[in-house]
Coordinates of C-alpha atoms in Angstrom, one line a residue:
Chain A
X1 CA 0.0 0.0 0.0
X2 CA 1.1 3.6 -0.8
X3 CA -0.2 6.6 0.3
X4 CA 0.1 9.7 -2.3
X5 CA -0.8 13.2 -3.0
X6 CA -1.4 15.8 -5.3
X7 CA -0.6 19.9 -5.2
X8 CA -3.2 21.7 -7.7
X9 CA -2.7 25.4 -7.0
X10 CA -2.9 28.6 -8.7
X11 CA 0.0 30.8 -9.9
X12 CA 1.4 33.8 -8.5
X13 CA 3.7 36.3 -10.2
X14 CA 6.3 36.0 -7.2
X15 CA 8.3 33.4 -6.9
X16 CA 8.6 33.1 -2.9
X17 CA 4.7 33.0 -2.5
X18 CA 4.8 30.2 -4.8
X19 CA 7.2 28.1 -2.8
X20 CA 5.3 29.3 0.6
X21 CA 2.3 27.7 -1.0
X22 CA 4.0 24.8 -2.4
X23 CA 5.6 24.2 1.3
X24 CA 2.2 24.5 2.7
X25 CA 1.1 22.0 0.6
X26 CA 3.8 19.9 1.4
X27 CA 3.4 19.7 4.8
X28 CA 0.0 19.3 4.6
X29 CA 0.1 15.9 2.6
X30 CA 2.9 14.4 4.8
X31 CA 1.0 15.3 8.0
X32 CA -1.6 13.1 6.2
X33 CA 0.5 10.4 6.1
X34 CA 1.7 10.9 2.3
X35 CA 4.4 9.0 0.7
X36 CA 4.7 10.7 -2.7
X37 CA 3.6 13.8 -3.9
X38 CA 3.0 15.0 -7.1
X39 CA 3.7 18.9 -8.3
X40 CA 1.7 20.4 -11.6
X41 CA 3.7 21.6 -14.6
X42 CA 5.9 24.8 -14.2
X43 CA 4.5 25.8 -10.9
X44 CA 7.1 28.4 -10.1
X45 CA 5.4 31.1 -12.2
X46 CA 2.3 32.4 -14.7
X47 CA 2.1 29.6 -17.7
X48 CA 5.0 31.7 -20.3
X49 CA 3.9 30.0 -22.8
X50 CA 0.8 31.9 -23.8
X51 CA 2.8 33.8 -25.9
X52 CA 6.6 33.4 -27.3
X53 CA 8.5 36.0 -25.5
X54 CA 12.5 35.5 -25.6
X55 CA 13.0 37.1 -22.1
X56 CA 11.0 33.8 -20.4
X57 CA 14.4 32.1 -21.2
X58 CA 15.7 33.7 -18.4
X59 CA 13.7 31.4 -16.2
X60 CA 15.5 28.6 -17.2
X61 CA 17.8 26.6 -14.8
X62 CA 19.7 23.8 -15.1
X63 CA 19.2 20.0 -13.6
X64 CA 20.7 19.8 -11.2
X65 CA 19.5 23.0 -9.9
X66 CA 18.2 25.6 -7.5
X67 CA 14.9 23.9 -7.9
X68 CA 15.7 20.3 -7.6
X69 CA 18.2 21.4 -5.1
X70 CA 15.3 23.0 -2.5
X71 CA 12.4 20.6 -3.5
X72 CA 14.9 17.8 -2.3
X73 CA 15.9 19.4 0.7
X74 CA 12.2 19.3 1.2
X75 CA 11.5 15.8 0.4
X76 CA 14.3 15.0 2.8
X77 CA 12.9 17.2 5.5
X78 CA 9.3 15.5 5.5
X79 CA 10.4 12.3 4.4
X80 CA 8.5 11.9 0.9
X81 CA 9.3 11.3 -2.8
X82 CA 8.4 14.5 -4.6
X83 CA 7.6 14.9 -8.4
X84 CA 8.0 18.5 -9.3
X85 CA 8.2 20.3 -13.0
X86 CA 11.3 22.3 -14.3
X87 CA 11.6 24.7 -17.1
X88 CA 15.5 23.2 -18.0
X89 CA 18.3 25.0 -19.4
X90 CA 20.3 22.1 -20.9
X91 CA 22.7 24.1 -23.2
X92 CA 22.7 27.8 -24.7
X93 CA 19.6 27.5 -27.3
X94 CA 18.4 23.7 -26.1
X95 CA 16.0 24.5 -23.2
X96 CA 13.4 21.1 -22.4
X97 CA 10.4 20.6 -19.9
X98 CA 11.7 18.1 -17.5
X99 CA 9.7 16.4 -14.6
X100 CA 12.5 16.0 -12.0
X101 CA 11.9 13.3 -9.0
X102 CA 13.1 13.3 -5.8
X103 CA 14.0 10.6 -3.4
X104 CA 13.3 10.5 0.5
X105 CA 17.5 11.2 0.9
X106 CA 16.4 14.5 -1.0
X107 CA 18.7 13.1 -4.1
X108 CA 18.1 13.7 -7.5
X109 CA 16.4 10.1 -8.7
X110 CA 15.8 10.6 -12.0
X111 CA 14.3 13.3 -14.7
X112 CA 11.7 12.9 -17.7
X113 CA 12.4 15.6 -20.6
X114 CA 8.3 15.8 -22.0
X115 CA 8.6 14.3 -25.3
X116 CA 5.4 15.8 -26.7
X117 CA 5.5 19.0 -27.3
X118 CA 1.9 21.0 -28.0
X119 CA 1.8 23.8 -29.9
X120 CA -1.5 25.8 -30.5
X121 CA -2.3 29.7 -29.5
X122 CA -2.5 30.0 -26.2
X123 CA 0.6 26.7 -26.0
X124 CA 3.4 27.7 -28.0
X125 CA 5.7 25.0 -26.2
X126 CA 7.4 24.2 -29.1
X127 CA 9.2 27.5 -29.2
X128 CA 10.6 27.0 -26.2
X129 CA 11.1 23.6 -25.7
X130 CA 13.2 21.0 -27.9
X131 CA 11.3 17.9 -27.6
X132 CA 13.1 15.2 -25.0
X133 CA 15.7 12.9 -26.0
X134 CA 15.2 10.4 -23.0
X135 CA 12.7 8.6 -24.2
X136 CA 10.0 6.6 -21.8
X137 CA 12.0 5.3 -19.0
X138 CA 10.4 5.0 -15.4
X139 CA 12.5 6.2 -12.6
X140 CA 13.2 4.0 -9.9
X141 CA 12.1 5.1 -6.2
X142 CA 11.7 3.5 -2.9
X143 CA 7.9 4.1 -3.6
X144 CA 7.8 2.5 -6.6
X145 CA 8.7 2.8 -10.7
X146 CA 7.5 6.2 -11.5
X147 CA 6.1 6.5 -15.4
X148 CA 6.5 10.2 -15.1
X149 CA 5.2 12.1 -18.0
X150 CA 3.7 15.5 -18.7
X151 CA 0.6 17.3 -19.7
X152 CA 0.9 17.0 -24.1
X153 CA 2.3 13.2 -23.3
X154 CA -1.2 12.6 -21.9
X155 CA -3.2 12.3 -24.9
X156 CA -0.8 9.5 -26.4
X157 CA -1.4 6.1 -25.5
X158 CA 1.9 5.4 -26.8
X159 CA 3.9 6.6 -24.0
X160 CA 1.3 5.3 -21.3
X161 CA 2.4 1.8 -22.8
X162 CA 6.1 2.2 -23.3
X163 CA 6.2 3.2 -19.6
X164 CA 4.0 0.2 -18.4
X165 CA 6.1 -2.2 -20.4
X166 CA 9.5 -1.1 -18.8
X167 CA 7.2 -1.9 -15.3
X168 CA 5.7 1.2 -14.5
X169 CA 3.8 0.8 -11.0
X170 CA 1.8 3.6 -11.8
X171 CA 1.5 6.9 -14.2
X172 CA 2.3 10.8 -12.9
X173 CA 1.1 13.4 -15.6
X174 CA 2.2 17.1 -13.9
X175 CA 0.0 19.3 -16.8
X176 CA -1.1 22.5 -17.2
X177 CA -4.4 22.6 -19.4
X178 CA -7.2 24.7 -19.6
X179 CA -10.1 25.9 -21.2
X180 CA -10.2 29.1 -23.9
X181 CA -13.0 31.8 -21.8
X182 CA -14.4 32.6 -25.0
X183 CA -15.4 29.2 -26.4
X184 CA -18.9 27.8 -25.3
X185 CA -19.4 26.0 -22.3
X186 CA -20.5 23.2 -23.9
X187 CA -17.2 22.7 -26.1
X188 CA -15.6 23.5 -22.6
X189 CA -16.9 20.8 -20.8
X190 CA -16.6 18.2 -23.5
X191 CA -12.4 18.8 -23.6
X192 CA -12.6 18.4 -19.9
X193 CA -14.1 15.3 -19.9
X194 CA -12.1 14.3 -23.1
X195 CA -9.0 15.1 -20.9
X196 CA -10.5 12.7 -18.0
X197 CA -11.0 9.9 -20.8
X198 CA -8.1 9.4 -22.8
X199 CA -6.3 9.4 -19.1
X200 CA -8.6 7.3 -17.3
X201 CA -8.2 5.1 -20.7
X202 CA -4.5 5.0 -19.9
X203 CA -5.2 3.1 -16.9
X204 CA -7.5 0.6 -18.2
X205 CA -5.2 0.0 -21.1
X206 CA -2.3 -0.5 -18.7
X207 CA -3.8 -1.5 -15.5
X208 CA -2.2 1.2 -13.7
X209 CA -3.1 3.8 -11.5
X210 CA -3.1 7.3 -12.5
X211 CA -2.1 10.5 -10.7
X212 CA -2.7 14.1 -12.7
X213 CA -2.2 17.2 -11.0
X214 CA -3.1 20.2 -13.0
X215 CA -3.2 24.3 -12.1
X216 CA -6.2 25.9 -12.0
X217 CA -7.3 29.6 -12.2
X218 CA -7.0 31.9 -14.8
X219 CA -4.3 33.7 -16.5
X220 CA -4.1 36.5 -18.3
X221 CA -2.7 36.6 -21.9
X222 CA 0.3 38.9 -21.5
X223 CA -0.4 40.0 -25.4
X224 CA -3.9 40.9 -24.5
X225 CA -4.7 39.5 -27.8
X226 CA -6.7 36.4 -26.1
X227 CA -8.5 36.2 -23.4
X228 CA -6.0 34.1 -21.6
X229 CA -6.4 30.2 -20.1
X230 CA -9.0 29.4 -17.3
X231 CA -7.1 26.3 -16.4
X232 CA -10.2 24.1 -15.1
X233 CA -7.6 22.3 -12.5
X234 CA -9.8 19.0 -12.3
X235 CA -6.7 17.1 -10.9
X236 CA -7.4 13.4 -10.4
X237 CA -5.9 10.2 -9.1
X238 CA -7.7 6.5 -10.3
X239 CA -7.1 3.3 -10.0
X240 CA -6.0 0.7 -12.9
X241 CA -10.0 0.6 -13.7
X242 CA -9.9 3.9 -14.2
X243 CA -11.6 4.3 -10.9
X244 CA -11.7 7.5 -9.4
X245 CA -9.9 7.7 -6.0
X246 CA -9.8 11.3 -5.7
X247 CA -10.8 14.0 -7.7
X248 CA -10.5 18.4 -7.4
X249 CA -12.7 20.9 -8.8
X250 CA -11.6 24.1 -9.2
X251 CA -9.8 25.8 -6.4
X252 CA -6.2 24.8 -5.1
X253 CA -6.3 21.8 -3.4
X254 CA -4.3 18.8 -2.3
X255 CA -5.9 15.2 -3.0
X256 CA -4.6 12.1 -1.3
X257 CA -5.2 8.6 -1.9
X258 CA -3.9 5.3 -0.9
X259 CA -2.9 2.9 -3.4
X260 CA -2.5 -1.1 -3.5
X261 CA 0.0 -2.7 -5.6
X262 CA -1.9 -6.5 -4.6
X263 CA -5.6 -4.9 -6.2
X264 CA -3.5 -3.8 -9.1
X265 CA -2.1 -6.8 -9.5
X266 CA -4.9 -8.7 -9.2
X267 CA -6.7 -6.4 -12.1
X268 CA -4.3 -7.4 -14.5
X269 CA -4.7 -11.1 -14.0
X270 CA -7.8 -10.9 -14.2
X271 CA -7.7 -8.5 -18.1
X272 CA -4.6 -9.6 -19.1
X273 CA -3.9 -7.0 -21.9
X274 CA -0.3 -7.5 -22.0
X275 CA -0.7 -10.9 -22.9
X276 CA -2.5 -11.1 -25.8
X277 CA -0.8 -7.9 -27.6
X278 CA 0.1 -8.2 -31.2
X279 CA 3.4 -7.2 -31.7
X280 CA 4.1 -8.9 -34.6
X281 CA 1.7 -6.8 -36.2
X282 CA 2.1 -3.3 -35.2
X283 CA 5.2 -2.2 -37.1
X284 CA 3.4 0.4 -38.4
X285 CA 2.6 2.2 -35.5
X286 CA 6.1 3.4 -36.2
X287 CA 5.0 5.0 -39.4
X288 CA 3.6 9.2 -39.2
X289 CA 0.5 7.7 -41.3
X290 CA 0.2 4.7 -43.0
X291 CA -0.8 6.2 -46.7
Chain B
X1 CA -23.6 13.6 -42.2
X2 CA -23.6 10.0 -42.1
X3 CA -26.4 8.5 -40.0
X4 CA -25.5 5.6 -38.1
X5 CA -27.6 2.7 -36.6
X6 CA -26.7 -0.1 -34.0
X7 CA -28.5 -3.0 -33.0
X8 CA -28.3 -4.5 -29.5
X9 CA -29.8 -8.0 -28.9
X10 CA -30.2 -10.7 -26.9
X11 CA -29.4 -14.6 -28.1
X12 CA -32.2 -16.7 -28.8
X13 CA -31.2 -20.9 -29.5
X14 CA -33.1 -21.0 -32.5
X15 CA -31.5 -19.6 -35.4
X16 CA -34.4 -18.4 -37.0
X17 CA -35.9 -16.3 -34.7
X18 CA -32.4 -14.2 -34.3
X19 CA -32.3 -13.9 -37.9
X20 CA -36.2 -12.5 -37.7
X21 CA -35.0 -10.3 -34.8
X22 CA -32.2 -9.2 -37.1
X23 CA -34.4 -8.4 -39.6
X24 CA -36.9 -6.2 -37.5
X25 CA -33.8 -4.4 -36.5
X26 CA -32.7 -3.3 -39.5
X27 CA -36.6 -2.4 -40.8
X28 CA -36.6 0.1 -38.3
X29 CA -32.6 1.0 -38.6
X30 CA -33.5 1.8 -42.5
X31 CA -37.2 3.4 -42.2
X32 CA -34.8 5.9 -39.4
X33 CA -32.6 6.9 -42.0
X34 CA -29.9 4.8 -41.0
X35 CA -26.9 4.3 -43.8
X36 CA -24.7 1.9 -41.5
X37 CA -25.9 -0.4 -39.3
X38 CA -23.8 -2.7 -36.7
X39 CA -24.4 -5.8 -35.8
X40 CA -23.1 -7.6 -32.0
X41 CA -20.2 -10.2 -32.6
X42 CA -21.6 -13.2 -33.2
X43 CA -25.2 -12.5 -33.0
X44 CA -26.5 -15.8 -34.3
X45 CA -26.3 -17.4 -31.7
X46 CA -25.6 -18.3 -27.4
X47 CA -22.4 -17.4 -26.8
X48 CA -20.7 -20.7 -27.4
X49 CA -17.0 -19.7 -25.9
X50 CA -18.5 -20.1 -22.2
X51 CA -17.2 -23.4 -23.0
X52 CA -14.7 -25.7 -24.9
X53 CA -16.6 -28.0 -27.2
X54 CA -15.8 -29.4 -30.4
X55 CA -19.2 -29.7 -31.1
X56 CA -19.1 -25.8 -31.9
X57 CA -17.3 -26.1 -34.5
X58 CA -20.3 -27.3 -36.4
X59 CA -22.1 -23.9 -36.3
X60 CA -18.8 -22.2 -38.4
X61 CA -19.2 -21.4 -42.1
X62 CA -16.8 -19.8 -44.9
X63 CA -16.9 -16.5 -45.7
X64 CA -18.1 -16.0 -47.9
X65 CA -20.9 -18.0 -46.9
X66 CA -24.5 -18.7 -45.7
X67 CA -24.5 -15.5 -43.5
X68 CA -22.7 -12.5 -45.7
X69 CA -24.7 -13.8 -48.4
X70 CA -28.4 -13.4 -46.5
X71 CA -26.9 -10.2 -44.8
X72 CA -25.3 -9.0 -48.6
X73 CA -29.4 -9.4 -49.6
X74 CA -30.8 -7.7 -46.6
X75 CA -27.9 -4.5 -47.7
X76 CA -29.2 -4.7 -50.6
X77 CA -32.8 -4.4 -50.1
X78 CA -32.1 -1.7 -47.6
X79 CA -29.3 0.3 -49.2
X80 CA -27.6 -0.2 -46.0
X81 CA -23.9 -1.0 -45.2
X82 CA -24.0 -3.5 -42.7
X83 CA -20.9 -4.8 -40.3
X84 CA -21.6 -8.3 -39.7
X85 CA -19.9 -11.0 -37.2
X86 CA -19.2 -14.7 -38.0
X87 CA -17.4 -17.8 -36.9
X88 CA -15.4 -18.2 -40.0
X89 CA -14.4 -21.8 -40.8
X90 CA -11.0 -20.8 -42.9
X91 CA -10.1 -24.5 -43.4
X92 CA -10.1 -28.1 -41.5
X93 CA -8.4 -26.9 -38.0
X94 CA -8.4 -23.2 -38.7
X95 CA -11.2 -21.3 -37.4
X96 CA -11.5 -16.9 -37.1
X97 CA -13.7 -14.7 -35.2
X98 CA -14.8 -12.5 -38.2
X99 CA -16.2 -8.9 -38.9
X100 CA -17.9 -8.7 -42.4
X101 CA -19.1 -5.8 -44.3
X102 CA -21.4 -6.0 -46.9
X103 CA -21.7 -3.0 -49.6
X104 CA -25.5 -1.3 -50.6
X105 CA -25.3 -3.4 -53.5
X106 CA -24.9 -6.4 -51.4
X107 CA -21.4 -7.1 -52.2
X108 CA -19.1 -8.5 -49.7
X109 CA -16.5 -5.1 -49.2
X110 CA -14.0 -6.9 -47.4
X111 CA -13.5 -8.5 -44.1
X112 CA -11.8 -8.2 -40.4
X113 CA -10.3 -11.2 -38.7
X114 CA -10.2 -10.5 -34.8
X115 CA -6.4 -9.8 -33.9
X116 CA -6.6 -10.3 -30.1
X117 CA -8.3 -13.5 -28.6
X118 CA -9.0 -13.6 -25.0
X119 CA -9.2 -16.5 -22.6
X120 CA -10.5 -16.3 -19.3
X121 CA -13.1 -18.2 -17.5
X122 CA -16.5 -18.2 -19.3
X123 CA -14.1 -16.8 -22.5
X124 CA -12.6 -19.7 -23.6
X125 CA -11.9 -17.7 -27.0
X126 CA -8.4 -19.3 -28.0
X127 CA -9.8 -22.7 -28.2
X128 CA -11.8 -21.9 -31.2
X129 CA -10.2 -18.8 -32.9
X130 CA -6.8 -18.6 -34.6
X131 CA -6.0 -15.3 -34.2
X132 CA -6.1 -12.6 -37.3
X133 CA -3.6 -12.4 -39.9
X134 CA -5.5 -9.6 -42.3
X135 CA -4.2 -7.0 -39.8
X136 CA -5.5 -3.7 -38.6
X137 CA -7.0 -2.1 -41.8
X138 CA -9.9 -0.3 -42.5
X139 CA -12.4 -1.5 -45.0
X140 CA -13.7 0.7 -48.1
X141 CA -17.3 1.2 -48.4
X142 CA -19.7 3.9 -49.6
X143 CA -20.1 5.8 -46.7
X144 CA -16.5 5.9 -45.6
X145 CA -13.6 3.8 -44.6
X146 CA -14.5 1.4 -41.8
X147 CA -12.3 0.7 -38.8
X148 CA -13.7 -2.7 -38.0
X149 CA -12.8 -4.3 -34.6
X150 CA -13.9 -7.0 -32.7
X151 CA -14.6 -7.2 -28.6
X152 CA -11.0 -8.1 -27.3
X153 CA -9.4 -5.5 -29.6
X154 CA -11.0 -3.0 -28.2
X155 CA -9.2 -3.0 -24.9
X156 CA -6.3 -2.7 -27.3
X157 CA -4.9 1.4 -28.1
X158 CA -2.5 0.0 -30.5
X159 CA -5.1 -1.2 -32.8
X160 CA -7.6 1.7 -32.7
X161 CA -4.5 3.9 -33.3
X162 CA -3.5 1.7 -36.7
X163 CA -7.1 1.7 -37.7
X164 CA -6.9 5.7 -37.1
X165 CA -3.3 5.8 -39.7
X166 CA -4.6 3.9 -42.1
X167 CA -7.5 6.9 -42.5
X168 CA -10.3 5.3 -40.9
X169 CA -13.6 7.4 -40.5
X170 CA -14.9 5.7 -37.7
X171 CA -14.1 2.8 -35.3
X172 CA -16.7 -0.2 -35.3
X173 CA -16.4 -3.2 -32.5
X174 CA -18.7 -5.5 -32.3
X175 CA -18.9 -7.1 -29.3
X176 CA -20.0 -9.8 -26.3
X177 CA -18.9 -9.1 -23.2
X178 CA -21.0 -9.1 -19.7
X179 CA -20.4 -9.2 -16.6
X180 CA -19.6 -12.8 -13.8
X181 CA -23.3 -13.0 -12.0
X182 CA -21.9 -13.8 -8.9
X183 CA -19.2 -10.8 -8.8
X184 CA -20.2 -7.9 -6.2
X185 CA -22.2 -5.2 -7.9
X186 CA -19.4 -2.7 -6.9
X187 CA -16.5 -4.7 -9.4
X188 CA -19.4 -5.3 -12.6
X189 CA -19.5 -1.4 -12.2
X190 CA -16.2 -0.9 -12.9
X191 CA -16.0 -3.2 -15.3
X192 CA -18.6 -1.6 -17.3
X193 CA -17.5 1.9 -16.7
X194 CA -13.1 0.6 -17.8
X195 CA -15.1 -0.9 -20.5
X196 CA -16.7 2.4 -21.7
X197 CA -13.6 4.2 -20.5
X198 CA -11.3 2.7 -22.5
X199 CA -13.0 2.6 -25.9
X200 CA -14.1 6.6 -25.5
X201 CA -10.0 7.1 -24.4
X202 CA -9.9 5.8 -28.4
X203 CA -12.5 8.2 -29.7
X204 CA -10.3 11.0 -28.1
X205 CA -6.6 9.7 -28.9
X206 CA -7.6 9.3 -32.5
X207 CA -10.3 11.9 -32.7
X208 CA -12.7 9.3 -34.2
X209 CA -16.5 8.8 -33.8
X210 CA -16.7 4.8 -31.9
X211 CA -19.3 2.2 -32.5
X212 CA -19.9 -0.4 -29.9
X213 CA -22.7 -3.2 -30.3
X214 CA -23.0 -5.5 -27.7
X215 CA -25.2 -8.3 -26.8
X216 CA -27.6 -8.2 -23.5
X217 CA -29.1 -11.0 -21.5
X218 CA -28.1 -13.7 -19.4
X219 CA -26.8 -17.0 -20.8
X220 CA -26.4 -19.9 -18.7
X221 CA -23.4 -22.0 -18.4
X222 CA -23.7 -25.0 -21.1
X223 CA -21.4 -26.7 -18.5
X224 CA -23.4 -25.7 -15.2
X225 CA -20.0 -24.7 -13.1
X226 CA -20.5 -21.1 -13.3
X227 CA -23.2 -18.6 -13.4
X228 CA -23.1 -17.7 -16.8
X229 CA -22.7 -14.5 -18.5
X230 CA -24.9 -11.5 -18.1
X231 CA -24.3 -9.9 -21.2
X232 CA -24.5 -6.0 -20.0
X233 CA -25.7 -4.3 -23.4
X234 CA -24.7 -0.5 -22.8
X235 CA -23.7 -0.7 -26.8
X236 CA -23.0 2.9 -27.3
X237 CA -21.9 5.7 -29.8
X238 CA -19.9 8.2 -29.0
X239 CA -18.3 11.3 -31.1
X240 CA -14.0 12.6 -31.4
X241 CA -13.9 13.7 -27.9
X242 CA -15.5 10.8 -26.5
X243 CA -18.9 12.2 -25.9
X244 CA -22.1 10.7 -25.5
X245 CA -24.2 10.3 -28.9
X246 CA -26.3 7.4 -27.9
X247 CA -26.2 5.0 -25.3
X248 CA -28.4 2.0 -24.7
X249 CA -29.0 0.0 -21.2
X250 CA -29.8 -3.5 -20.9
X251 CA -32.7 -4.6 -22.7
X252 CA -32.6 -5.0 -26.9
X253 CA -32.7 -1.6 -29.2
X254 CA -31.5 0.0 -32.0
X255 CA -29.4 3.1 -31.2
X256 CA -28.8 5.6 -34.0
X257 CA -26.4 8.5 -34.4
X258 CA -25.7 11.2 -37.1
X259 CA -22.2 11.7 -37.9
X260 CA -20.5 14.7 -38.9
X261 CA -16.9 14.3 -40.6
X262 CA -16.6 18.0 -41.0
X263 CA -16.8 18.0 -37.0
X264 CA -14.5 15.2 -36.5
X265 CA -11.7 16.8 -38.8
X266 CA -12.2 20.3 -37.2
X267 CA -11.7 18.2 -33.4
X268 CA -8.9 17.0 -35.2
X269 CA -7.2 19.9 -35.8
X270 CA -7.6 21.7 -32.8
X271 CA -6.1 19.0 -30.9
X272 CA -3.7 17.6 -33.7
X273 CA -2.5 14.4 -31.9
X274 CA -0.9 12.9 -35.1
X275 CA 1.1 16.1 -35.3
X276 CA 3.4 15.3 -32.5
X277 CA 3.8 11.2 -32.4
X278 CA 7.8 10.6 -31.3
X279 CA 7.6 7.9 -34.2
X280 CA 11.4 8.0 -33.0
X281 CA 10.6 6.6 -30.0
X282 CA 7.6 3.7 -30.3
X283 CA 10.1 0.8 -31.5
X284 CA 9.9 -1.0 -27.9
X285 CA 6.1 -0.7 -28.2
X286 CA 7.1 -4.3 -30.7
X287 CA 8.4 -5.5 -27.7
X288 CA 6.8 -8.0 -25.5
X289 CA 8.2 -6.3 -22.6
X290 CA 11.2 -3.9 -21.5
X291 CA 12.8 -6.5 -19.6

C-alpha cells in the first residue's frame, strides 16, 4: 500500500509566495501520512507559454539545480518522494520541460524531458522547448517505478504503454491545461471530460493507476490579444479501472489517496492486456500515417 | 452527415428467430434513415466460448458464406452497409472470429479477422479462434472507410491507433462481453464503466466517432460450473472527444447516431494528436516487454 498526494494550485507572479504555498502543501500531505507527492507543470510562475516571448528564457535553470536542489531538501525534511516540474536549461539554445523526482534522501532520482511538445495559440511549447531525448524510462524510487510524463504526453497512448512495459507501478502526468474563456461551455466541458477519458483510458489499457495534478485559475494573456487560459484544474488520481480515488474541482487543493499494488495486480490477472498484444503486427505504428 | 444505426440484442437458440429479430432491427434502422448499421459479434447465436466443445465447430461457415450472403441481400434491399460477425471456418483446424461488411449493392467489401483472442473463464476464445492475420486495416465502403474491430481489440490502443493511420472514418467493435453474475455489484460497475472508459479514451486519442454493439441478456453455463454471463448491453456511440451520442442500457434496441466528418476533422485539428507522435521513439512498443 502507498499513500500519495497531489498539489493543484494557482499561480502567483512571485516566486517566494509560490514556494510558501508549495511548502504549505507539502506539509499538509505528509501530516496526512503521504508517501509521494506530485507537483503540476511549471508551478514556479504564470504559464509563459501563452505567448513566445525571448525574455521567459531567463527562467530557465539547469538540472541539477536551484529547484531540484530546494524541493529535495524538502522531500528529505518530511520524508517523501516529490515529483515537481522544471523549465530546463540544458545548453545555450536547447532548453526542455523536464519532470525532475526526488527521493526520500532529498537526491536527485531521475528526470523525464516531455517528449510531446503541443503547440497551438494559447501553447506555444514548441518555441521553447526541444522535444526530450530520453525517451520513456520509469524512474526507480523507494515508492515504486514512476512512469513520469507530462501534460501533451497525456493524450498519447503510446507513451502510457512504453512506460507500463519497462514496469511502470503507476502513471504521474504534472500538466497544465485549460479551457479558452471565449469558447462555449459546452465545447468546454466536452475537452474536460475528453481530458479525463483518454487518461482514465490510460489506466484501463495499462492496468495502472493514475495520478494528474493540474493548475487551476486563470491567467491572463500577457499580449492581450486572447483572453488568456481558465485552467479548469480537475486534478485526479484513479485506479487501474480507471476508478476515481480522488478528484478536485476548481480551487487549489491537495488530494490524497492510498494505493494497492496486490488490487492492481490482481486487475491485471484478471484483463490480461499484455498478454495477448500483437506485436508482430504493429510495425506500423512506427510510421507518421500509413498512406 | 452519415447516419448511423446499431442494433443491440439478446441470443435466442433458435436460429431463425435471431435472424427474424435481425431483420426487424434493421426495418426500423433503415425506415430511421440509417446508412450503417452494426451488428453484435456473433449474433447468431448463445455465446458458445462459455465453453470448450468441439461440437461448436459445427455452427462455423466460410466467408463468404450462408451468412454474408443473407446479410449481402438484406444490404441490398435496404441500401444499407451493414458490419456483420461470424465464426469463420477458414479451413479443417483453422477457425476466425470474423467482422464482415457488406456493400449497398450487397457485395461482400471486405472483411476483419479479430487480432486479439482472450481467454479467461467463461471466454474460452483461443480454443476456437486462430487469431487474425489480415491485420488492422480499415475496409472501403460507400459511406467511408471502416475501422472494424472486434470485442477483445478493443481493450487494445494499438489497434484503434493503426485503424486511425490507415485513415479510418470511424471505429466499429462489435462485441460480447457481460459481466460474472456472482461478482459484487461494486467490481461489474467498474468493469462496465473501464469498458466504456477505455473505448471513449480511443475516440479521443484518435479523434474518431466509436461504434460499440453488444449483446444483452443472461446466458447460462452449457457446462453448469458457473453462473453464466450476463451480457450488459450498454452498446453505445460516442463522437471525437469521447462524448455521449447514444447509449443503450440493458434490454434489446437500436441506437442511432448522425455523424458529422466535418466536425470530426475540425476536433482533429484543434487537438492535432498525429502532429506530435515521437515515431522515433515507439520501437519498444514491438516488444513484448522492456525487460
Amino acid at each position: 500500500m502507498i499513500r500519495v498526494a497531489l498539489v493543484q494550485h494557482a499561480a502567483h507572479a512571485e516566486r517566494a509566495r509560490v514556494w510558501e504555498r508549495i511548502e504549505h502543501a507539502l506539509d499538509e500531505a505528509a501530516r496526512n501520512g503521504a508517501q509521494l507527492v506530485l507537483l503540476p507543470e511549471l508551478p514556479l510562475g504564470a504559464y509563459f507559454c501563452q505567448s513566445e516571448d525571448q525574455a521567459a528564457f531567463a527562467q530557465a535553470e539547469p538540472v541539477p539545480g536551484p529547484t531540484s536542489e530546494r524541493l529535495g531538501a524538502l522531500a528529505a525534511r518530511h520524508g517523501l518522494v516529490i515529483v515537481g516540474s522544471v523549465f530546463e536549461r540544458r545548453a545555450a539554445g536547447l532548453y526542455h520541460n523536464t519532470a525532475i523526482v526526488l527521493e526520500t534522501d532529498g537526491r536527485l532520482a531521475g528526470c523525464y524531458r516531455k517528449m510531446h511538445i503541443p503547440d497551438d495559440p494559447g501553447f506555444y511549447e514548441k518555441y521553447y522547448f526541444t522535444p526530450g531525448d530520453l525517451g520513456f524510462v520509469p524512474i526507480t524510487t523507494s515508492v515504486g517505478r514512476l512512469g513520469v510524463l507530462v501534460c501533451w504526453d497525456q493524450w498519447y497512448p503510446e507513451a502510457a504503454r512504453l512506460m507500463a512495459l519497462a514496469g511502470a507501478d503507476m502513471l504521474l502526468y504534472p500538466t497544465a491545461i485549460g479551457y479558452d474563456p471565449r469558447d462555449p461551455a459546452e465545447e468546454q466541458a466536452r475537452q474536460k471530460a475528453a481530458w479525463e477519458l483518454v487518461q482514465r483510458g490510460h489506466a484501463v489499457a495499462n492496468g495502472l493507476p493514475v495520478l494528474v495534478a493540474n493548475r487551476c485559475g486563470h491567467e491572463p494573456d500577457p499580449t492581450g490579444a486572447t483572453a488568456g487560459i481558465a485552467f479548469w484544474g480537475g486534478s485526479f488520481i484513479c485506479g487501474p479501472q480507471g476508478e476515481w480515488l480522488a478528484r478536485g474541482e476548481a480551487e487549489p487543493t491537495v488530494l490524497m489517496a492510498t494505493l494497492d499494488r496486490a488490487h492492481t495486480e490482481r486487475v491485471r490477472q484478471t484483463w490480461p492486456f499484455l498478454r495477448d498484444r500483437r506485436i508482430d503486427a504493429y510495425s506500423d505504428l512506427l510510421k507518421r500515417f500509413r498512406d
